[in-house]
mmCIF file of C-alpha atoms and ligand atoms in Angstrom:
data_model
loop_
_atom_site.group_PDB
_atom_site.id
_atom_site.type_symbol
_atom_site.label_atom_id
_atom_site.label_comp_id
_atom_site.label_asym_id
_atom_site.label_seq_id
_atom_site.Cartn_x
_atom_site.Cartn_y
_atom_site.Cartn_z
ATOM 1 C CA UNK A 454 21.125 -0.157 -11.009
ATOM 2 C CA UNK A 455 20.572 2.996 -12.989
ATOM 3 C CA UNK A 456 19.842 5.618 -10.458
ATOM 4 C CA UNK A 457 20.938 8.910 -11.851
ATOM 5 C CA UNK A 458 21.419 12.407 -10.574
ATOM 6 C CA UNK A 459 20.619 11.789 -6.932
ATOM 7 C CA UNK A 460 23.220 13.556 -4.876
ATOM 8 C CA UNK A 461 24.036 12.118 -1.504
ATOM 9 C CA UNK A 462 26.012 14.999 -0.141
ATOM 10 C CA UNK A 463 24.740 15.555 3.358
ATOM 11 C CA UNK A 464 27.080 13.574 5.572
ATOM 12 C CA UNK A 465 25.092 14.402 8.696
ATOM 13 C CA UNK A 466 21.901 12.871 7.385
ATOM 14 C CA UNK A 467 23.715 9.931 5.899
ATOM 15 C CA UNK A 468 25.595 9.132 9.083
ATOM 16 C CA UNK A 469 22.534 9.772 11.237
ATOM 17 C CA UNK A 470 20.505 7.343 9.193
ATOM 18 C CA UNK A 471 23.290 4.850 8.622
ATOM 19 C CA UNK A 472 24.085 4.684 12.304
ATOM 20 C CA UNK A 473 20.746 2.930 12.703
ATOM 21 C CA UNK A 474 21.562 0.379 10.031
ATOM 22 C CA UNK A 475 23.243 -2.928 10.431
ATOM 23 C CA UNK A 476 25.471 -2.361 7.443
ATOM 24 C CA UNK A 477 26.561 0.630 5.429
ATOM 25 C CA UNK A 478 26.292 -1.169 2.121
ATOM 26 C CA UNK A 479 23.366 -0.979 -0.295
ATOM 27 C CA UNK A 480 21.778 2.051 1.322
ATOM 28 C CA UNK A 481 21.423 5.375 -0.417
ATOM 29 C CA UNK A 482 20.049 8.370 1.375
ATOM 30 C CA UNK A 483 18.792 11.591 -0.202
ATOM 31 C CA UNK A 484 20.522 14.774 0.961
ATOM 32 C CA UNK A 485 17.311 16.286 2.239
ATOM 33 C CA UNK A 486 13.838 14.885 2.581
ATOM 34 C CA UNK A 487 10.526 16.720 2.855
ATOM 35 C CA UNK A 488 8.327 14.610 5.128
ATOM 36 C CA UNK A 489 5.161 16.692 4.536
ATOM 37 C CA UNK A 490 2.135 14.407 4.511
ATOM 38 C CA UNK A 491 3.994 11.436 6.051
ATOM 39 C CA UNK A 492 2.635 10.602 9.508
ATOM 40 C CA UNK A 493 4.481 9.365 12.612
ATOM 41 C CA UNK A 494 3.105 5.922 11.942
ATOM 42 C CA UNK A 495 5.945 5.531 9.394
ATOM 43 C CA UNK A 496 8.557 7.674 11.145
ATOM 44 C CA UNK A 497 8.702 7.837 14.976
ATOM 45 C CA UNK A 498 6.421 4.798 15.370
ATOM 46 C CA UNK A 499 7.936 2.810 12.515
ATOM 47 C CA UNK A 500 8.818 -0.271 14.573
ATOM 48 C CA UNK A 501 5.249 -0.658 15.761
ATOM 49 C CA UNK A 502 4.037 -0.408 12.139
ATOM 50 C CA UNK A 503 6.646 -2.919 10.966
ATOM 51 C CA UNK A 504 5.728 -5.364 13.711
ATOM 52 C CA UNK A 505 1.998 -5.116 13.013
ATOM 53 C CA UNK A 506 2.410 -5.801 9.296
ATOM 54 C CA UNK A 507 5.098 -8.504 9.536
ATOM 55 C CA UNK A 508 3.434 -11.696 8.296
ATOM 56 C CA UNK A 509 5.624 -13.640 5.895
ATOM 57 C CA UNK A 510 2.968 -16.176 4.849
ATOM 58 C CA UNK A 511 0.484 -13.405 4.025
ATOM 59 C CA UNK A 512 2.972 -11.405 1.920
ATOM 60 C CA UNK A 513 4.081 -14.526 0.030
ATOM 61 C CA UNK A 514 0.446 -15.319 -0.733
ATOM 62 C CA UNK A 515 -0.287 -11.742 -1.827
ATOM 63 C CA UNK A 516 2.773 -11.333 -4.045
ATOM 64 C CA UNK A 517 2.157 -14.748 -5.615
ATOM 65 C CA UNK A 518 -1.284 -13.441 -6.664
ATOM 66 C CA UNK A 519 0.289 -10.343 -8.200
ATOM 67 C CA UNK A 520 3.014 -12.270 -10.007
ATOM 68 C CA UNK A 521 0.364 -14.504 -11.608
ATOM 69 C CA UNK A 522 -0.968 -11.382 -13.356
ATOM 70 C CA UNK A 523 2.302 -10.029 -14.774
ATOM 71 C CA UNK A 524 4.968 -11.204 -17.200
ATOM 72 C CA UNK A 525 8.550 -10.755 -16.078
ATOM 73 C CA UNK A 526 11.666 -11.238 -18.215
ATOM 74 C CA UNK A 527 14.634 -13.247 -16.924
ATOM 75 C CA UNK A 528 16.580 -11.492 -14.177
ATOM 76 C CA UNK A 529 14.073 -8.652 -13.953
ATOM 77 C CA UNK A 530 15.058 -5.237 -12.649
ATOM 78 C CA UNK A 531 12.360 -4.309 -10.166
ATOM 79 C CA UNK A 532 11.582 -0.880 -8.739
ATOM 80 C CA UNK A 533 9.609 -0.795 -5.508
ATOM 81 C CA UNK A 534 8.279 2.546 -4.259
ATOM 82 C CA UNK A 535 7.148 3.065 -0.661
ATOM 83 C CA UNK A 536 8.606 -0.310 0.304
ATOM 84 C CA UNK A 537 8.399 0.403 4.048
ATOM 85 C CA UNK A 538 9.914 -2.314 6.187
ATOM 86 C CA UNK A 539 10.272 -4.592 3.162
ATOM 87 C CA UNK A 540 7.194 -6.822 3.438
ATOM 88 C CA UNK A 541 6.720 -7.076 -0.337
ATOM 89 C CA UNK A 542 10.455 -6.744 -1.026
ATOM 90 C CA UNK A 543 11.302 -9.862 0.977
ATOM 91 C CA UNK A 544 8.492 -11.838 -0.657
ATOM 92 C CA UNK A 545 9.663 -10.750 -4.137
ATOM 93 C CA UNK A 546 13.274 -11.649 -3.385
ATOM 94 C CA UNK A 547 12.120 -15.150 -2.459
ATOM 95 C CA UNK A 548 9.564 -15.598 -5.226
ATOM 96 C CA UNK A 549 11.741 -14.209 -8.039
ATOM 97 C CA UNK A 550 15.191 -15.574 -7.178
ATOM 98 C CA UNK A 551 16.988 -13.907 -10.108
ATOM 99 C CA UNK A 552 15.427 -10.448 -9.585
ATOM 100 C CA UNK A 553 17.341 -7.344 -8.552
ATOM 101 C CA UNK A 554 15.307 -4.848 -6.583
ATOM 102 C CA UNK A 555 15.682 -1.169 -5.952
ATOM 103 C CA UNK A 556 13.521 -0.637 -2.866
ATOM 104 C CA UNK A 557 12.667 2.940 -2.005
ATOM 105 C CA UNK A 558 11.000 4.520 1.000
ATOM 106 C CA UNK A 559 10.860 8.029 2.402
ATOM 107 C CA UNK A 560 11.193 6.838 6.022
ATOM 108 C CA UNK A 561 14.749 6.383 7.356
ATOM 109 C CA UNK A 562 13.340 4.332 10.227
ATOM 110 C CA UNK A 563 11.540 1.873 7.946
ATOM 111 C CA UNK A 564 14.515 1.627 5.583
ATOM 112 C CA UNK A 565 16.676 0.740 8.590
ATOM 113 C CA UNK A 566 14.243 -1.985 9.617
ATOM 114 C CA UNK A 567 14.179 -3.361 6.078
ATOM 115 C CA UNK A 568 17.976 -3.383 5.905
ATOM 116 C CA UNK A 569 18.131 -5.382 9.118
ATOM 117 C CA UNK A 570 15.646 -7.936 7.748
ATOM 118 C CA UNK A 571 17.648 -8.747 4.598
ATOM 119 C CA UNK A 572 19.983 -11.734 4.624
ATOM 120 C CA UNK A 573 23.485 -11.146 3.227
ATOM 121 C CA UNK A 574 22.504 -12.898 -0.018
ATOM 122 C CA UNK A 575 19.329 -10.816 -0.343
ATOM 123 C CA UNK A 576 21.212 -7.581 0.341
ATOM 124 C CA UNK A 577 23.462 -8.322 -2.651
ATOM 125 C CA UNK A 578 20.407 -8.248 -4.931
ATOM 126 C CA UNK A 579 18.899 -5.164 -3.351
ATOM 127 C CA UNK A 580 19.561 -1.460 -3.236
ATOM 128 C CA UNK A 581 17.758 0.588 -0.644
ATOM 129 C CA UNK A 582 17.028 4.216 -1.366
ATOM 130 C CA UNK A 583 15.754 6.463 1.390
ATOM 131 C CA UNK A 584 14.129 9.415 -0.376
ATOM 132 C CA UNK A 585 10.850 10.892 -1.550
ATOM 133 C CA UNK A 586 10.262 8.716 -4.618
ATOM 134 C CA UNK A 587 8.927 11.743 -6.467
ATOM 135 C CA UNK A 588 12.180 13.624 -5.948
ATOM 136 C CA UNK A 589 14.315 10.892 -7.546
ATOM 137 C CA UNK A 590 15.433 10.985 -11.136
ATOM 138 C CA UNK A 591 15.443 7.443 -12.381
ATOM 139 C CA UNK A 592 17.148 6.639 -15.620
ATOM 140 C CA UNK A 593 14.234 6.401 -18.128
ATOM 141 C CA UNK A 594 13.350 2.860 -19.248
ATOM 142 C CA UNK A 595 15.615 1.202 -16.703
ATOM 143 C CA UNK A 596 13.206 -1.158 -14.912
ATOM 144 C CA UNK A 597 11.176 -4.137 -16.153
ATOM 145 C CA UNK A 598 8.612 -4.132 -13.370
ATOM 146 C CA UNK A 599 7.516 -1.724 -10.651
ATOM 147 C CA UNK A 600 5.462 -2.321 -7.552
ATOM 148 C CA UNK A 601 3.961 -0.295 -4.739
ATOM 149 C CA UNK A 602 1.889 -1.775 -1.931
ATOM 150 C CA UNK A 603 -0.344 0.680 -0.065
ATOM 151 C CA UNK A 604 1.592 3.743 -1.188
ATOM 152 C CA UNK A 605 -0.560 5.716 -3.652
ATOM 153 C CA UNK A 606 -3.380 6.475 -1.205
ATOM 154 C CA UNK A 607 -0.870 8.144 1.147
ATOM 155 C CA UNK A 608 0.378 10.643 -1.430
ATOM 156 C CA UNK A 609 -0.816 14.175 -2.175
ATOM 157 C CA UNK A 610 -0.455 13.426 -5.898
ATOM 158 C CA UNK A 611 -0.820 9.710 -6.730
ATOM 159 C CA UNK A 612 -0.754 10.527 -10.427
ATOM 160 C CA UNK A 613 2.709 12.073 -10.081
ATOM 161 C CA UNK A 614 3.947 8.715 -8.750
ATOM 162 C CA UNK A 615 2.398 6.888 -11.688
ATOM 163 C CA UNK A 616 4.109 9.298 -14.097
ATOM 164 C CA UNK A 617 7.429 8.771 -12.325
ATOM 165 C CA UNK A 618 7.097 4.985 -12.444
ATOM 166 C CA UNK A 619 5.906 4.908 -16.064
ATOM 167 C CA UNK A 620 8.938 6.900 -17.137
ATOM 168 C CA UNK A 621 11.280 4.500 -15.339
ATOM 169 C CA UNK A 622 9.784 1.392 -17.016
ATOM 170 C CA UNK A 623 10.940 -0.135 -20.297
ATOM 171 C CA UNK A 624 8.315 -0.178 -23.100
ATOM 172 C CA UNK A 625 6.065 -3.152 -22.352
ATOM 173 C CA UNK A 626 7.086 -3.014 -18.678
ATOM 174 C CA UNK A 627 4.410 -3.411 -16.046
ATOM 175 C CA UNK A 628 3.601 -1.755 -12.728
ATOM 176 C CA UNK A 629 1.362 -3.159 -9.992
ATOM 177 C CA UNK A 630 -0.131 -1.082 -7.190
ATOM 178 C CA UNK A 631 -2.126 -2.566 -4.326
ATOM 179 C CA UNK A 632 -4.590 -0.032 -2.959
ATOM 180 C CA UNK A 633 -7.987 0.472 -1.262
ATOM 181 C CA UNK A 634 -10.895 0.899 -3.687
ATOM 182 C CA UNK A 635 -13.962 3.047 -3.193
ATOM 183 C CA UNK A 636 -16.812 0.705 -4.289
ATOM 184 C CA UNK A 637 -16.022 -1.966 -1.682
ATOM 185 C CA UNK A 638 -15.360 0.645 0.986
ATOM 186 C CA UNK A 639 -18.740 2.253 0.349
ATOM 187 C CA UNK A 640 -20.453 -1.111 0.892
ATOM 188 C CA UNK A 641 -18.347 -1.543 4.020
ATOM 189 C CA UNK A 642 -19.525 1.861 5.201
ATOM 190 C CA UNK A 643 -23.176 0.816 4.771
ATOM 191 C CA UNK A 644 -22.491 -2.341 6.830
ATOM 192 C CA UNK A 645 -20.744 -0.390 9.595
ATOM 193 C CA UNK A 646 -23.538 2.206 9.670
ATOM 194 C CA UNK A 647 -26.007 -0.651 10.128
ATOM 195 C CA UNK A 648 -23.978 -1.963 13.092
ATOM 196 C CA UNK A 649 -23.706 1.516 14.640
ATOM 197 C CA UNK A 650 -27.421 2.244 14.223
ATOM 198 C CA UNK A 651 -28.429 -1.096 15.808
ATOM 199 C CA UNK A 652 -25.605 -1.206 18.357
ATOM 200 C CA UNK A 653 -27.923 -1.392 21.404
ATOM 201 C CA UNK A 654 -29.926 -4.330 20.125
ATOM 202 C CA UNK A 655 -26.808 -6.072 18.728
ATOM 203 C CA UNK A 656 -24.944 -5.596 22.026
ATOM 204 C CA UNK A 657 -22.026 -3.642 20.542
ATOM 205 C CA UNK A 658 -20.076 -1.693 23.167
ATOM 206 C CA UNK A 659 -20.090 2.111 22.755
ATOM 207 C CA UNK A 660 -16.311 2.149 22.544
ATOM 208 C CA UNK A 661 -16.361 -0.280 19.600
ATOM 209 C CA UNK A 662 -19.165 1.697 17.953
ATOM 210 C CA UNK A 663 -16.952 4.798 18.210
ATOM 211 C CA UNK A 664 -14.151 2.981 16.332
ATOM 212 C CA UNK A 665 -16.647 1.878 13.669
ATOM 213 C CA UNK A 666 -17.845 5.484 13.364
ATOM 214 C CA UNK A 667 -14.260 6.662 12.819
ATOM 215 C CA UNK A 668 -13.943 4.225 9.929
ATOM 216 C CA UNK A 669 -17.243 5.481 8.441
ATOM 217 C CA UNK A 670 -16.084 9.110 8.734
ATOM 218 C CA UNK A 671 -12.738 8.229 7.185
ATOM 219 C CA UNK A 672 -14.382 6.570 4.166
ATOM 220 C CA UNK A 673 -16.753 9.511 3.708
ATOM 221 C CA UNK A 674 -13.872 11.983 3.786
ATOM 222 C CA UNK A 675 -11.600 10.063 1.414
ATOM 223 C CA UNK A 676 -14.370 9.468 -1.101
ATOM 224 C CA UNK A 677 -15.084 13.176 -1.442
ATOM 225 C CA UNK A 678 -11.617 14.684 -0.833
ATOM 226 C CA UNK A 679 -10.110 17.118 -3.309
ATOM 227 C CA UNK A 680 -6.506 18.146 -3.727
ATOM 228 C CA UNK A 681 -7.283 21.714 -2.603
ATOM 229 C CA UNK A 682 -9.038 20.583 0.602
ATOM 230 C CA UNK A 683 -6.737 21.498 3.541
ATOM 231 C CA UNK A 684 -7.801 18.302 5.348
ATOM 232 C CA UNK A 685 -5.445 16.491 3.003
ATOM 233 C CA UNK A 686 -2.509 17.844 5.010
ATOM 234 C CA UNK A 687 -3.466 15.973 8.168
ATOM 235 C CA UNK A 688 -4.994 12.822 6.692
ATOM 236 C CA UNK A 689 -2.800 9.746 6.710
ATOM 237 C CA UNK A 690 -4.955 7.712 4.290
ATOM 238 C CA UNK A 691 -5.923 10.285 1.686
ATOM 239 C CA UNK A 692 -7.615 8.509 -1.224
ATOM 240 C CA UNK A 693 -9.827 5.661 -2.352
ATOM 241 C CA UNK A 694 -9.590 4.565 -5.990
ATOM 242 C CA UNK A 695 -11.840 3.118 -8.657
ATOM 243 C CA UNK A 696 -10.904 1.084 -11.730
ATOM 244 C CA UNK A 697 -12.081 4.006 -13.874
ATOM 245 C CA UNK A 698 -9.898 6.554 -12.062
ATOM 246 C CA UNK A 699 -6.879 4.282 -12.427
ATOM 247 C CA UNK A 700 -7.588 3.810 -16.138
ATOM 248 C CA UNK A 701 -7.810 7.585 -16.665
ATOM 249 C CA UNK A 702 -4.680 8.338 -14.637
ATOM 250 C CA UNK A 703 -2.740 5.564 -16.348
ATOM 251 C CA UNK A 704 -3.683 6.883 -19.772
ATOM 252 C CA UNK A 705 -2.647 10.438 -18.868
ATOM 253 C CA UNK A 706 0.816 9.361 -17.718
ATOM 254 C CA UNK A 707 1.578 7.093 -20.685
ATOM 255 C CA UNK A 708 0.430 3.561 -19.827
ATOM 256 C CA UNK A 709 -1.285 1.639 -22.627
ATOM 257 C CA UNK A 710 -3.474 -0.571 -20.455
ATOM 258 C CA UNK A 711 -4.739 -1.028 -16.910
ATOM 259 C CA UNK A 712 -6.406 -4.070 -15.350
ATOM 260 C CA UNK A 713 -7.758 -4.244 -11.799
ATOM 261 C CA UNK A 714 -8.445 -7.298 -9.665
ATOM 262 C CA UNK A 715 -9.527 -8.018 -6.105
ATOM 263 C CA UNK A 716 -6.645 -9.107 -3.888
ATOM 264 C CA UNK A 717 -8.535 -10.732 -0.968
ATOM 265 C CA UNK A 718 -10.529 -13.911 -1.491
ATOM 266 C CA UNK A 719 -14.086 -12.740 -2.076
ATOM 267 C CA UNK A 720 -15.849 -15.487 -0.115
ATOM 268 C CA UNK A 721 -16.500 -13.907 3.277
ATOM 269 C CA UNK A 722 -14.953 -10.672 1.958
ATOM 270 C CA UNK A 723 -16.574 -8.232 4.402
ATOM 271 C CA UNK A 724 -16.275 -10.530 7.407
ATOM 272 C CA UNK A 725 -12.584 -11.114 6.665
ATOM 273 C CA UNK A 726 -11.876 -7.427 6.149
ATOM 274 C CA UNK A 727 -13.672 -6.284 9.325
ATOM 275 C CA UNK A 728 -11.941 -9.037 11.311
ATOM 276 C CA UNK A 729 -8.451 -7.951 10.122
ATOM 277 C CA UNK A 730 -9.250 -4.259 10.530
ATOM 278 C CA UNK A 731 -10.469 -4.700 14.140
ATOM 279 C CA UNK A 732 -7.379 -6.748 14.996
ATOM 280 C CA UNK A 733 -5.206 -4.011 13.495
ATOM 281 C CA UNK A 734 -6.857 -1.047 15.238
ATOM 282 C CA UNK A 735 -8.074 -2.655 18.490
ATOM 283 C CA UNK A 736 -5.780 -5.642 18.850
ATOM 284 C CA UNK A 737 -8.804 -7.993 18.810
ATOM 285 C CA UNK A 738 -11.901 -8.638 16.686
ATOM 286 C CA UNK A 739 -14.297 -8.300 19.612
ATOM 287 C CA UNK A 740 -17.722 -7.915 18.055
ATOM 288 C CA UNK A 741 -20.605 -10.009 19.457
ATOM 289 C CA UNK A 742 -21.930 -12.952 17.416
ATOM 290 C CA UNK A 743 -25.101 -10.994 16.621
ATOM 291 C CA UNK A 744 -22.976 -8.374 14.818
ATOM 292 C CA UNK A 745 -21.011 -11.010 12.871
ATOM 293 C CA UNK A 746 -24.359 -12.450 11.737
ATOM 294 C CA UNK A 747 -25.319 -9.056 10.259
ATOM 295 C CA UNK A 748 -21.961 -8.839 8.479
ATOM 296 C CA UNK A 749 -22.371 -12.380 7.092
ATOM 297 C CA UNK A 750 -25.803 -11.400 5.823
ATOM 298 C CA UNK A 751 -24.173 -8.706 3.631
ATOM 299 C CA UNK A 752 -21.553 -11.202 2.507
ATOM 300 C CA UNK A 753 -24.375 -13.462 1.323
ATOM 301 C CA UNK A 754 -26.322 -10.638 -0.368
ATOM 302 C CA UNK A 755 -23.343 -9.861 -2.605
ATOM 303 C CA UNK A 756 -22.489 -12.814 -4.843
ATOM 304 C CA UNK A 757 -18.820 -13.750 -5.178
ATOM 305 C CA UNK A 758 -18.951 -12.645 -8.829
ATOM 306 C CA UNK A 759 -20.193 -9.212 -7.814
ATOM 307 C CA UNK A 760 -17.553 -8.967 -5.079
ATOM 308 C CA UNK A 761 -14.912 -9.669 -7.733
ATOM 309 C CA UNK A 762 -16.085 -6.518 -9.475
ATOM 310 C CA UNK A 763 -16.622 -4.018 -6.697
ATOM 311 C CA UNK A 764 -13.086 -4.262 -5.240
ATOM 312 C CA UNK A 765 -12.558 -3.545 -1.549
ATOM 313 C CA UNK A 766 -8.807 -3.939 -1.550
ATOM 314 C CA UNK A 767 -7.430 -4.532 -4.990
ATOM 315 C CA UNK A 768 -4.569 -4.245 -7.378
ATOM 316 C CA UNK A 769 -4.153 -2.367 -10.610
ATOM 317 C CA UNK A 770 -1.636 -3.617 -13.156
ATOM 318 C CA UNK A 771 -0.512 -1.046 -15.721
ATOM 319 C CA UNK A 772 1.301 -1.939 -18.931
ATOM 320 C CA UNK A 773 3.475 0.627 -20.673
HETATM 321 C C1 LIG B 1947 1.196 1.924 4.198
HETATM 322 S S1 LIG B 1947 2.927 2.024 4.101
HETATM 323 C C2 LIG B 1947 3.269 0.646 3.076
HETATM 324 C C3 LIG B 1947 4.648 0.093 3.295
HETATM 325 C C4 LIG B 1947 4.937 -1.193 2.532
HETATM 326 N N1 LIG B 1947 4.767 -1.023 1.105
HETATM 327 C C5 LIG B 1947 4.037 -2.301 3.042
HETATM 328 O O1 LIG B 1947 3.031 -2.595 2.356
HETATM 329 O O2 LIG B 1947 4.301 -2.842 4.117
HETATM 330 C C6 LIG B 1947 3.218 3.419 3.035
HETATM 331 C C7 LIG B 1947 4.690 3.690 2.853
HETATM 332 O O3 LIG B 1947 4.887 4.754 1.926
HETATM 333 C C8 LIG B 1947 6.009 5.502 2.341
HETATM 334 N N2 LIG B 1947 5.952 6.787 1.655
HETATM 335 C C9 LIG B 1947 5.041 7.786 1.826
HETATM 336 N N3 LIG B 1947 5.300 8.798 0.973
HETATM 337 C C10 LIG B 1947 6.376 8.433 0.241
HETATM 338 C C11 LIG B 1947 7.129 9.054 -0.801
HETATM 339 N N4 LIG B 1947 6.803 10.265 -1.246
HETATM 340 N N5 LIG B 1947 8.180 8.401 -1.337
HETATM 341 C C12 LIG B 1947 8.511 7.168 -0.878
HETATM 342 N N6 LIG B 1947 7.856 6.525 0.113
HETATM 343 C C13 LIG B 1947 6.798 7.148 0.660
HETATM 344 C C14 LIG B 1947 5.856 5.538 3.856
HETATM 345 O O4 LIG B 1947 7.036 5.869 4.516
HETATM 346 C C15 LIG B 1947 5.409 4.115 4.128
HETATM 347 O O5 LIG B 1947 6.463 3.243 4.333
#
């Protein structure tokens, strides 16, 4: 792999991180890392995050969808930024058996978990790089494909990551990012506000209504956030995207084309999303039937064709 000019000269950090790993091979660690903007969810509480998101069948399904939208050469060199505990990495290693992957993440804890999940054969095709992806100097035009799942909305400067990735791709190379989109989240906010407003009549517990309100507040903040707003320093999820914003950012950093598509199945889109979200934050999707009926009403109001266009969670594929 062509990873240039990264100096791994802090033996303390390297040994501290490597001591948590099952093997010393394939792991590169940056000499110093600035964790500003990265929350404990990915550092001190990394194992909880890894456990919650570990679902092999789901990641295989998701990456299959992405791979249907891109063209890879034989034996592709793949760059993955913000790879976390390796959910997408493992799926890619299985789905593209001749690929070599450089998987990066800023979190030593998550890199250690990913390393432990790789089989010996998979480790041979993988290099793990623990560093701020924006601080790395990749050899220009050294990767055929790049991917990032749920990384851009955590960054202070998503565009800087796109510039970094674009530079690292060969001409004609593609990059896919899977991110939350604003149009679908605004509709979701309207649905949740309906549930909160009618909570007494729908029989929604106050404690659940408070969680719904937090989601509404979060959407409102992310939709209107600016880089110079100090709130950005404490927010874990910082941004929501639109197809237009991705197109403009892609153009500024040197991509020729961008195409967005919805990643979840759009039938029952809002019901499915709220179900998964409640399970993630509360451990159970414990809304009363009356509330699910309201949510299904919104799912019926929006045709599947329209839901394909408003994007709740989606992917953008850039071509250089
Ligand atoms: C929501 S998690 C997604 C992890 C993984 N892609 C997945 O989908 O399971 C976001 C990841 O981005 C990583 N991250 C945040 N800022 C980063 C940076 N500047 N460089 C590299 N990784 C970063 C975090 O450590 C975390 O693992």
